[in-house]
Short mmCIF file of C-alpha atoms in Angstrom, two decimals:
data_model
loop_
_atom_site.label_atom_id
_atom_site.label_comp_id
_atom_site.label_asym_id
_atom_site.label_seq_id
_atom_site.Cartn_x
_atom_site.Cartn_y
_atom_site.Cartn_z
CA MET A 180 44.38 100.54 129.13
CA SER A 181 44.87 101.92 125.85
CA TYR A 182 47.24 101.47 122.39
CA THR A 183 48.26 103.84 120.43
CA PRO A 184 50.53 101.54 118.04
CA HIS A 185 52.68 105.08 117.34
CA THR A 186 52.46 108.34 119.52
CA PRO A 187 53.73 111.46 117.76
CA SER A 188 57.62 111.10 118.82
CA ASP A 189 57.72 107.97 116.15
CA ILE A 190 55.94 109.22 114.14
CA ARG A 191 58.43 111.87 113.46
CA ALA A 192 61.63 109.79 114.71
CA MET A 193 60.12 107.71 111.40
CA LEU A 194 59.65 110.26 109.18
CA GLU A 195 63.39 111.80 109.48
CA ALA A 196 64.89 107.75 109.20
CA VAL A 197 63.11 108.27 105.10
CA GLY A 198 63.57 111.72 104.50
CA ALA A 199 60.03 113.29 104.57
CA LYS A 200 58.74 116.67 105.97
CA ASP A 201 55.00 114.89 107.59
CA LEU A 202 52.96 112.36 106.46
CA ALA A 203 51.19 113.69 103.50
CA GLU A 204 55.24 114.07 101.12
CA LEU A 205 55.47 110.48 102.55
CA VAL A 206 51.68 109.26 100.73
CA LYS A 207 52.71 112.13 98.05
CA VAL A 208 51.12 110.48 94.36
CA PRO A 209 53.53 111.82 91.74
CA ASP A 210 51.75 113.96 89.42
CA ASP A 211 52.50 112.55 86.84
CA VAL A 212 50.32 109.46 87.22
CA ALA A 213 47.71 110.82 90.05
CA LEU A 214 44.15 112.46 89.32
CA ARG A 215 43.50 115.88 90.63
CA ALA A 216 40.24 116.44 88.35
CA LYS A 217 37.20 116.19 90.71
CA LEU A 218 35.15 113.20 90.17
CA GLU A 219 31.92 113.55 88.40
CA LEU A 220 29.96 111.37 91.83
CA SER A 221 26.08 111.13 91.62
CA PRO A 222 24.05 112.95 94.43
CA ALA A 223 24.04 111.11 97.35
CA LEU A 224 20.65 108.56 97.61
CA SER A 225 18.99 107.28 100.12
CA GLU A 226 18.53 103.20 100.70
CA SER A 227 15.84 103.06 98.87
CA GLU A 228 16.91 105.30 96.15
CA ILE A 229 19.83 102.77 95.85
CA ALA A 230 17.66 99.82 95.91
CA CYS A 231 15.66 100.72 92.81
CA LYS A 232 18.70 101.62 91.28
CA PHE A 233 19.88 98.15 91.09
CA THR A 234 16.95 96.89 90.27
CA ALA A 235 16.78 98.66 87.07
CA LEU A 236 20.69 98.06 86.33
CA ALA A 237 19.80 93.81 86.89
CA ALA A 238 16.81 94.52 85.06
CA ARG A 239 19.16 95.19 81.90
CA ASN A 240 20.78 91.31 82.17
CA ASP A 241 18.89 89.42 80.26
CA ALA A 242 20.72 86.56 79.83
CA PRO A 243 18.67 84.52 80.88
CA ASN A 244 16.09 84.90 77.72
CA TYR A 245 19.10 84.05 75.13
CA ALA A 246 19.57 79.88 74.69
CA SER A 247 22.94 79.44 75.32
CA PHE A 248 25.65 77.06 74.46
CA LEU A 249 29.02 78.21 75.92
CA GLY A 250 30.75 75.74 78.01
CA ALA A 251 34.58 75.54 77.53
CA GLY A 252 35.43 75.39 80.87
CA VAL A 253 32.96 77.21 82.79
CA TYR A 254 29.67 74.90 82.52
CA ARG A 255 26.02 75.85 83.56
CA HIS A 256 24.48 73.01 85.58
CA TYR A 257 21.74 72.40 87.98
CA VAL A 258 22.53 73.60 91.10
CA PRO A 259 19.80 71.93 93.67
CA PRO A 260 18.21 74.22 96.60
CA VAL A 261 19.52 72.06 98.92
CA ILE A 262 23.41 73.46 97.91
CA GLY A 263 21.81 77.72 99.57
CA ALA A 264 20.05 76.34 102.43
CA LEU A 265 23.37 74.00 103.92
CA ALA A 266 26.15 76.08 102.48
CA MET A 267 24.95 78.86 104.09
CA ARG A 268 23.54 78.12 107.71
CA GLY A 269 25.92 80.84 110.16
CA GLU A 270 28.19 77.13 111.06
CA PHE A 271 29.86 77.25 107.84
CA LEU A 272 30.20 81.63 106.82
CA THR A 273 33.40 82.45 108.50
CA ALA A 274 35.74 85.66 106.57
CA TYR A 275 38.59 84.00 108.81
CA THR A 276 40.52 81.25 107.22
CA PRO A 277 38.27 78.42 108.64
CA TYR A 278 41.17 75.25 108.45
CA GLN A 279 43.34 76.63 110.77
CA ALA A 280 44.53 74.33 113.90
CA GLU A 281 41.41 76.24 115.73
CA VAL A 282 38.82 75.03 113.09
CA SER A 283 36.06 73.13 114.13
CA GLN A 284 35.86 69.57 113.27
CA GLY A 285 32.62 69.57 111.18
CA TYR A 286 34.16 72.01 108.36
CA LEU A 287 37.60 69.61 108.86
CA GLN A 288 35.53 66.07 108.39
CA ALA A 289 33.89 68.96 105.15
CA ILE A 290 37.14 68.83 103.18
CA TYR A 291 38.14 65.66 104.16
CA GLU A 292 35.30 64.72 102.41
CA TRP A 293 36.00 66.92 99.23
CA GLN A 294 39.02 65.15 99.07
CA THR A 295 37.48 61.18 99.35
CA TYR A 296 35.06 62.83 96.72
CA ILE A 297 38.50 64.22 94.41
CA CYS A 298 39.73 60.34 95.50
CA LEU A 299 36.51 58.63 94.44
CA LEU A 300 35.94 59.94 90.99
CA THR A 301 39.76 60.67 89.62
CA GLY A 302 41.41 57.67 91.11
CA MET A 303 43.78 58.17 93.06
CA ASP A 304 45.20 58.01 96.26
CA LEU A 305 45.26 61.46 97.44
CA ALA A 306 43.95 64.89 97.73
CA ASN A 307 44.37 67.93 98.54
CA ALA A 308 42.14 70.79 99.99
CA SER A 309 41.56 72.59 97.24
CA VAL A 310 43.40 75.30 95.62
CA TYR A 311 42.23 77.84 93.65
CA ASP A 312 40.82 76.89 89.98
CA GLY A 313 41.87 74.16 87.31
CA ALA A 314 44.43 77.04 85.60
CA THR A 315 46.55 76.89 89.03
CA ALA A 316 45.89 73.38 90.15
CA LEU A 317 47.55 72.26 86.36
CA ALA A 318 50.90 74.79 87.13
CA GLU A 319 50.89 73.76 91.30
CA GLY A 320 51.07 69.55 90.25
CA ALA A 321 53.55 71.34 87.10
CA ILE A 322 55.59 72.00 89.81
CA MET A 323 55.43 69.23 92.15
CA ALA A 324 56.38 66.76 88.66
CA VAL A 325 59.56 69.26 87.90
CA ASN A 326 60.52 69.22 91.70
CA ALA A 327 59.61 65.03 91.68
CA THR A 328 62.26 65.13 88.10
CA GLY A 329 65.28 67.75 88.67
CA ARG A 330 64.02 68.36 84.92
CA GLN A 331 63.12 72.01 83.37
CA ALA A 332 60.61 70.99 80.84
CA LEU A 333 57.03 70.81 79.68
CA LEU A 334 54.97 68.52 77.31
CA VAL A 335 51.74 70.16 76.95
CA SER A 336 48.86 69.03 74.02
CA LYS A 337 48.00 72.46 72.73
CA ALA A 338 44.14 70.31 72.95
CA VAL A 339 44.63 71.70 76.53
CA HIS A 340 42.94 74.54 77.69
CA PRO A 341 44.22 77.91 76.24
CA ASN A 342 44.39 79.98 79.93
CA TYR A 343 45.07 77.18 81.36
CA ARG A 344 48.26 77.11 79.14
CA ALA A 345 48.80 80.53 79.75
CA VAL A 346 48.49 79.94 83.09
CA LEU A 347 51.12 77.76 83.35
CA GLY A 348 52.80 79.46 80.78
CA THR A 349 52.88 82.86 83.51
CA TYR A 350 54.04 79.86 86.86
CA CYS A 351 56.95 78.32 84.30
CA ASP A 352 58.34 82.02 82.54
CA GLY A 353 59.70 82.41 86.68
CA LEU A 354 61.03 79.30 87.50
CA GLU A 355 62.82 79.15 84.19
CA VAL A 356 60.57 75.59 82.93
CA GLU A 357 60.05 75.26 79.26
CA ILE A 358 57.10 74.18 77.31
CA ASP A 359 57.04 72.12 74.43
CA GLU A 360 53.44 71.61 72.87
CA LEU A 361 51.56 68.83 71.42
CA GLU A 362 50.06 69.01 67.99
CA TYR A 363 45.84 67.64 67.55
CA LEU A 364 45.66 65.53 65.15
CA PRO A 365 42.35 65.28 62.89
CA SER A 366 40.32 64.10 65.65
CA GLY A 367 40.49 66.27 68.00
CA THR A 368 43.42 64.18 70.21
CA THR A 369 46.60 64.59 70.93
CA ASP A 370 48.90 63.62 68.62
CA PHE A 371 51.57 61.31 70.18
CA THR A 372 53.36 60.30 67.40
CA ASN A 373 57.07 59.70 68.61
CA LEU A 374 56.69 60.11 72.43
CA ASN A 375 58.91 57.93 73.55
CA ASP A 376 61.01 59.37 70.94
CA LYS A 377 60.93 63.18 72.47
CA LEU A 378 61.38 61.57 75.86
CA ALA A 379 63.91 59.43 75.81
CA GLY A 380 66.23 62.65 76.13
CA GLY A 381 65.10 62.59 79.47
CA LYS A 382 64.51 66.05 79.38
CA TYR A 383 60.29 66.65 79.75
CA ALA A 384 59.78 66.53 83.64
CA ALA A 385 55.75 65.76 82.74
CA VAL A 386 53.23 65.30 79.64
CA ILE A 387 50.26 67.18 79.91
CA VAL A 388 46.71 66.27 78.57
CA GLN A 389 43.66 67.46 79.13
CA SER A 390 40.54 65.22 78.89
CA PRO A 391 37.67 65.95 77.60
CA ASN A 392 40.07 67.65 76.32
CA PHE A 393 39.70 72.35 75.20
CA PHE A 394 37.64 70.41 71.74
CA GLY A 395 35.74 68.16 73.88
CA ALA A 396 37.03 64.99 72.34
CA ILE A 397 38.49 62.34 74.46
CA ASP A 398 42.03 61.91 74.90
CA THR A 399 44.16 59.83 77.35
CA PHE A 400 48.58 58.84 77.38
CA PRO A 401 49.53 56.18 75.19
CA LYS A 402 49.88 52.66 76.74
CA ASN A 403 54.07 52.29 77.81
CA THR A 404 54.90 55.94 78.07
CA ALA A 405 58.31 56.33 78.66
CA ASP A 406 60.11 57.78 82.37
CA ALA A 407 57.55 60.90 82.86
CA VAL A 408 55.67 61.73 85.06
CA LYS A 409 52.37 62.11 83.36
CA ILE A 410 49.56 64.73 84.18
CA GLY A 411 46.26 63.92 83.64
CA VAL A 412 43.50 67.48 83.69
CA VAL A 413 40.07 67.50 83.93
CA ALA A 414 38.21 70.59 82.88
CA GLU A 415 34.52 69.01 82.83
CA PRO A 416 34.63 66.70 86.16
CA LEU A 417 31.28 66.20 85.77
CA SER A 418 32.04 63.83 82.57
CA LEU A 419 34.44 61.17 85.10
CA ALA A 420 30.88 59.32 86.31
CA VAL A 421 30.78 57.98 83.30
CA LEU A 422 34.52 57.97 81.71
CA SER A 423 37.12 56.21 83.11
CA THR A 424 39.16 57.83 85.78
CA PRO A 425 42.67 59.32 84.90
CA ARG A 426 43.85 56.97 86.90
CA ASP A 427 42.41 54.49 84.94
CA TRP A 428 44.03 56.66 82.06
CA GLY A 429 47.61 56.75 83.19
CA ALA A 430 47.82 59.89 85.09
CA ASP A 431 50.11 60.04 88.34
CA ILE A 432 48.90 63.39 89.00
CA CYS A 433 45.74 64.66 87.71
CA VAL A 434 43.78 68.63 88.94
CA GLY A 435 40.50 69.82 87.58
CA GLU A 436 38.31 72.03 88.07
CA ALA A 437 34.84 71.30 89.99
CA GLN A 438 32.70 74.75 89.27
CA SER A 439 30.37 71.84 87.48
CA PHE A 440 29.64 70.09 91.11
CA GLY A 441 26.86 73.01 92.58
CA ILE A 442 28.60 76.21 91.21
CA ALA A 443 27.37 78.93 89.77
CA ALA A 444 28.53 79.86 86.36
CA ALA A 445 28.02 83.44 87.58
CA TYR A 446 29.34 85.62 84.37
CA GLY A 447 33.23 83.38 85.41
CA GLY A 448 33.97 82.78 88.19
CA PRO A 449 34.39 82.19 91.62
CA HIS A 450 36.33 78.33 90.66
CA VAL A 451 37.30 75.71 92.70
CA GLY A 452 40.37 73.42 91.60
CA PHE A 453 41.50 70.41 92.70
CA ILE A 454 44.35 67.99 93.12
CA ALA A 455 44.88 64.83 93.11
CA CYS A 456 47.89 62.43 93.44
CA THR A 457 49.59 58.98 93.48
CA LYS A 458 51.41 57.23 96.57
CA GLU A 459 54.98 58.20 94.91
CA HIS A 460 53.96 61.83 94.98
CA MET A 461 51.93 62.18 98.14
CA ARG A 462 54.90 64.74 99.93
CA ARG A 463 54.94 67.41 97.27
CA ILE A 464 51.16 67.58 96.91
CA PRO A 465 50.98 71.44 97.59
CA GLY A 466 48.46 72.85 100.07
CA ARG A 467 46.63 72.09 102.05
CA LEU A 468 45.55 68.16 103.01
CA VAL A 469 42.81 66.91 105.96
CA GLY A 470 43.28 63.76 107.84
CA ARG A 471 41.35 61.41 110.20
CA THR A 472 42.37 59.92 113.03
CA VAL A 473 40.80 58.70 116.80
CA ASP A 474 41.16 61.22 119.60
CA ASN A 475 42.19 60.02 123.06
CA ALA A 476 38.29 58.11 123.59
CA GLY A 477 38.17 56.52 120.15
CA ARG A 478 36.08 58.76 118.87
CA ASN A 479 36.66 59.97 115.48
CA ALA A 480 39.09 63.35 114.68
CA TYR A 481 39.51 65.21 111.85
CA VAL A 482 43.57 67.15 111.91
CA LEU A 483 45.40 69.20 109.19
CA THR A 484 48.35 67.25 108.46
CA LEU A 485 51.23 66.88 105.43
CA GLN A 486 50.97 70.41 105.15
CA ALA A 487 54.57 71.49 103.05
CA ARG A 488 53.77 75.09 103.61
CA GLU A 489 56.92 77.32 103.69
CA GLN A 490 54.03 78.17 106.56
CA HIS A 491 54.37 75.13 108.65
CA ILE A 492 58.37 74.33 107.44
CA ARG A 493 61.59 76.32 106.88
CA ARG A 494 61.20 77.77 102.91
CA GLU A 495 63.75 76.22 101.14
CA ARG A 496 61.88 72.58 101.99
CA ALA A 497 58.37 75.03 101.01
CA THR A 498 56.25 72.10 97.87
CA SER A 499 54.23 75.70 97.24
CA ASN A 500 52.95 78.68 98.86
CA ILE A 501 49.18 78.68 96.85
CA CYS A 502 46.61 79.30 99.05
CA THR A 503 43.00 76.35 99.21
CA ASN A 504 40.68 77.78 97.30
CA GLN A 505 37.87 79.96 99.27
CA ALA A 506 36.73 76.56 101.31
CA HIS A 507 33.42 78.11 101.37
CA CYS A 508 33.01 76.43 97.51
CA ALA A 509 34.59 73.29 98.82
CA LEU A 510 32.07 72.73 101.16
CA ILE A 511 29.70 73.57 97.99
CA ALA A 512 30.61 70.86 95.50
CA THR A 513 31.67 67.82 98.46
CA ILE A 514 27.44 68.92 99.37
CA TYR A 515 25.95 69.04 95.70
CA LEU A 516 28.26 65.67 94.99
CA ALA A 517 26.93 64.14 98.50
CA ALA A 518 23.25 65.06 97.52
CA MET A 519 23.56 63.05 94.00
CA GLY A 520 25.46 60.40 95.16
CA ALA A 521 26.37 57.95 93.09
CA THR A 522 23.21 57.71 90.90
CA GLY A 523 22.37 60.98 90.52
CA LEU A 524 26.37 61.76 89.10
CA ARG A 525 25.71 59.13 86.71
CA ASP A 526 21.96 59.72 85.48
CA CYS A 527 23.12 63.64 85.72
CA ALA A 528 25.93 63.43 83.04
CA LEU A 529 24.18 61.30 80.94
CA GLU A 530 22.32 63.37 79.94
CA ASN A 531 24.32 65.91 79.94
CA LEU A 532 26.61 62.98 76.57
CA ARG A 533 22.42 62.99 75.39
CA LEU A 534 21.70 66.35 75.03
CA ALA A 535 24.93 67.52 73.58
CA GLN A 536 24.43 64.13 70.93
CA ALA A 537 21.19 65.58 69.87
CA THR A 538 22.44 68.95 69.63
CA ARG A 539 25.29 68.00 67.15
CA LYS A 540 22.96 65.96 65.08
CA ALA A 541 20.37 69.50 65.37
CA MET A 542 23.51 71.25 63.80
CA LEU A 543 24.91 68.67 60.98
CA ASP A 544 21.74 69.03 59.17
CA VAL A 545 21.37 71.67 58.40
CA PRO A 546 23.13 72.10 54.83
CA ASP A 547 27.08 73.60 54.93
CA VAL A 548 27.24 72.35 58.76
CA THR A 549 30.35 69.96 59.46
CA ALA A 550 31.73 68.48 62.16
CA ARG A 551 35.24 69.87 62.76
CA PHE A 552 37.24 66.34 64.38
CA SER A 553 35.59 62.76 64.36
CA GLY A 554 36.87 61.77 68.34
CA ALA A 555 34.28 60.87 70.75
CA THR A 556 33.15 63.50 72.94
CA PHE A 557 30.92 63.76 76.36
CA ASN A 558 29.35 67.26 76.37
CA GLU A 559 31.17 69.74 74.42
CA PHE A 560 31.74 69.67 70.54
CA VAL A 561 33.34 71.32 67.24
CA ILE A 562 31.51 72.19 64.74
CA ARG A 563 32.34 74.32 60.68
CA VAL A 564 30.59 76.54 59.68
CA PRO A 565 31.22 78.75 55.99
CA GLY A 566 32.82 81.87 56.25
CA SER A 567 33.90 82.88 59.83
CA ALA A 568 32.60 81.53 63.65
CA ALA A 569 32.72 85.26 65.32
CA GLU A 570 30.33 86.56 62.65
CA THR A 571 28.05 83.33 63.02
CA LEU A 572 28.17 83.46 65.96
CA GLU A 573 26.86 87.47 66.23
CA ALA A 574 23.97 86.42 63.61
CA LEU A 575 23.14 83.70 65.92
CA ARG A 576 23.26 85.86 68.76
CA ARG A 577 20.92 88.19 67.16
CA LYS A 578 18.27 85.54 67.34
CA ARG A 579 18.98 85.73 70.93
CA VAL A 580 21.01 81.85 70.58
CA LEU A 581 24.72 81.45 72.29
CA GLY A 582 26.04 79.25 69.69
CA GLY A 583 28.43 78.01 71.43
CA LEU A 584 32.42 79.99 71.49
CA ASP A 585 34.45 81.38 68.25
CA LEU A 586 37.64 78.71 68.65
CA GLY A 587 39.29 80.94 66.43
CA ARG A 588 39.81 83.50 69.26
CA PHE A 589 42.94 80.80 70.13
CA TYR A 590 43.67 78.97 66.89
CA PRO A 591 43.80 81.00 63.92
CA GLU A 592 43.84 78.45 61.98
CA LEU A 593 39.98 77.31 63.64
CA ASP A 594 38.23 80.86 63.05
CA ASP A 595 35.78 78.62 61.27
CA CYS A 596 34.80 76.37 63.72
CA ILE A 597 32.53 76.32 67.29
CA LEU A 598 32.63 75.01 70.43
CA THR A 599 29.07 73.94 71.73
CA THR A 600 28.09 73.17 74.98
CA ALA A 601 25.00 70.78 75.86
CA THR A 602 24.86 70.58 79.38
CA GLU A 603 20.97 68.88 81.26
CA LEU A 604 19.63 73.01 81.30
CA THR A 605 19.84 72.64 77.48
CA THR A 606 16.09 71.95 76.27
CA GLN A 607 14.77 70.40 73.35
CA ALA A 608 13.28 74.56 72.71
CA ASP A 609 17.36 75.55 73.28
CA ILE A 610 18.06 72.84 70.56
CA ASP A 611 15.10 73.44 67.76
CA ALA A 612 16.73 77.73 68.45
CA LEU A 613 19.58 76.90 67.62
CA GLN A 614 18.60 74.73 64.21
CA ALA A 615 16.51 78.22 63.04
CA GLY A 616 19.20 79.94 63.51
CA LEU A 617 21.82 78.14 61.72
CA ARG A 618 19.42 77.07 58.56
CA SER A 619 18.19 81.26 58.46
CA VAL A 620 22.60 82.38 58.89
CA VAL A 621 24.67 79.61 57.18
CA PRO A 622 22.57 80.24 52.85
CA THR A 623 23.66 83.93 53.84
CA LEU A 624 27.49 83.15 55.11
CA ARG A 625 27.96 80.09 52.29
CA LYS A 626 26.82 82.44 49.47
CA LYS A 627 29.00 85.24 50.90
CA GLU A 628 31.79 83.23 51.37
CA LEU A 629 31.92 81.81 47.56
CA ALA A 630 31.86 85.39 46.46
CA ALA A 631 35.01 86.00 47.77
CA ALA A 632 36.65 83.06 46.51
CA ARG A 633 35.70 84.10 42.95
#
């Protein structure tokens, strides 16, 4: 039987209803926004010619030839080959949403194990099946706190990743939730002076702190924080292999980004966000959860449960309509964690810490380079250079060294500061190149700074 959705008479009836003469008029693009000029497209190429063209374009990417100390929320870590071998199997690759009721037990088990790993790392009671990225995870966690308390204000540390705060601001603007900020201290950690006085009025739904924070400093909530949901942000989850869990430092809700677990930096994406919480907030967590039970034969069975989305419950009762992260990314992170194991993950984290300390020492050995903050760090830290950070980084780039992030992009008062990152992929040759670059660049910038001050 043929399937014709719209017959000519149907189309005529619909056009009459909207007052359009024909389909061309219905889809007409207004002249003030339409592109009428002829596009200058290259001539058609054969398959082999196209392959040559893209090979030449790929050859222009010489990023691997640079020593890179970039991080700031996107981290360059080793991706074991086992991830590609397993994650790219046909059973896991599907264009179909892989968490619907009819999904395979294998995929449900993979999501269940992802949730379990996140709980083990964060110390929380439960985690969901992932969300888009760390920034949306923070926004969704904040909404959980607003719903839990009925309050319309948040208190956020300025040391939380600026991009995360920007996404949070977008969410909160639509919900008419006010955001106030906590300053940072000379240690690089959050200034909690008079926090309980600020919370005493019952204005704030949550206090939000990141650790390690955007400056790399290890941050925590103060003890006896009064009457507000505490949300801990983890942008570099590898740190959880050697640092105390967000549950230990007092978080009720933990959100973060798991790109470090086997997902290549790939110039900024894709990412995989996570949300975990205590049992108290179990029915407010967004997205989906996979639970484990037994079937009528007593065998393990995995099922979707606690889906408080508007697809499943009344719209006004839905906690959120955010979708699960592209679950393939969560699968990759799950395979990575299984392959590394607790010991491997801890060894990798310790290597990050060792190389960060070696990099920091090498930079501080350069005259006129100083530490900006005094707090303890994991694999990122901030140094101050003479003049501007942007000028220093550009001079280093010409020497094929990507020295880090210019913090002046986000904090105008830190325009002479660089956020530098080391991972297990950082080599001694990289560190030597960075130090040599600074030794040749800094004296010139220092003279320039002194001349400008006269």
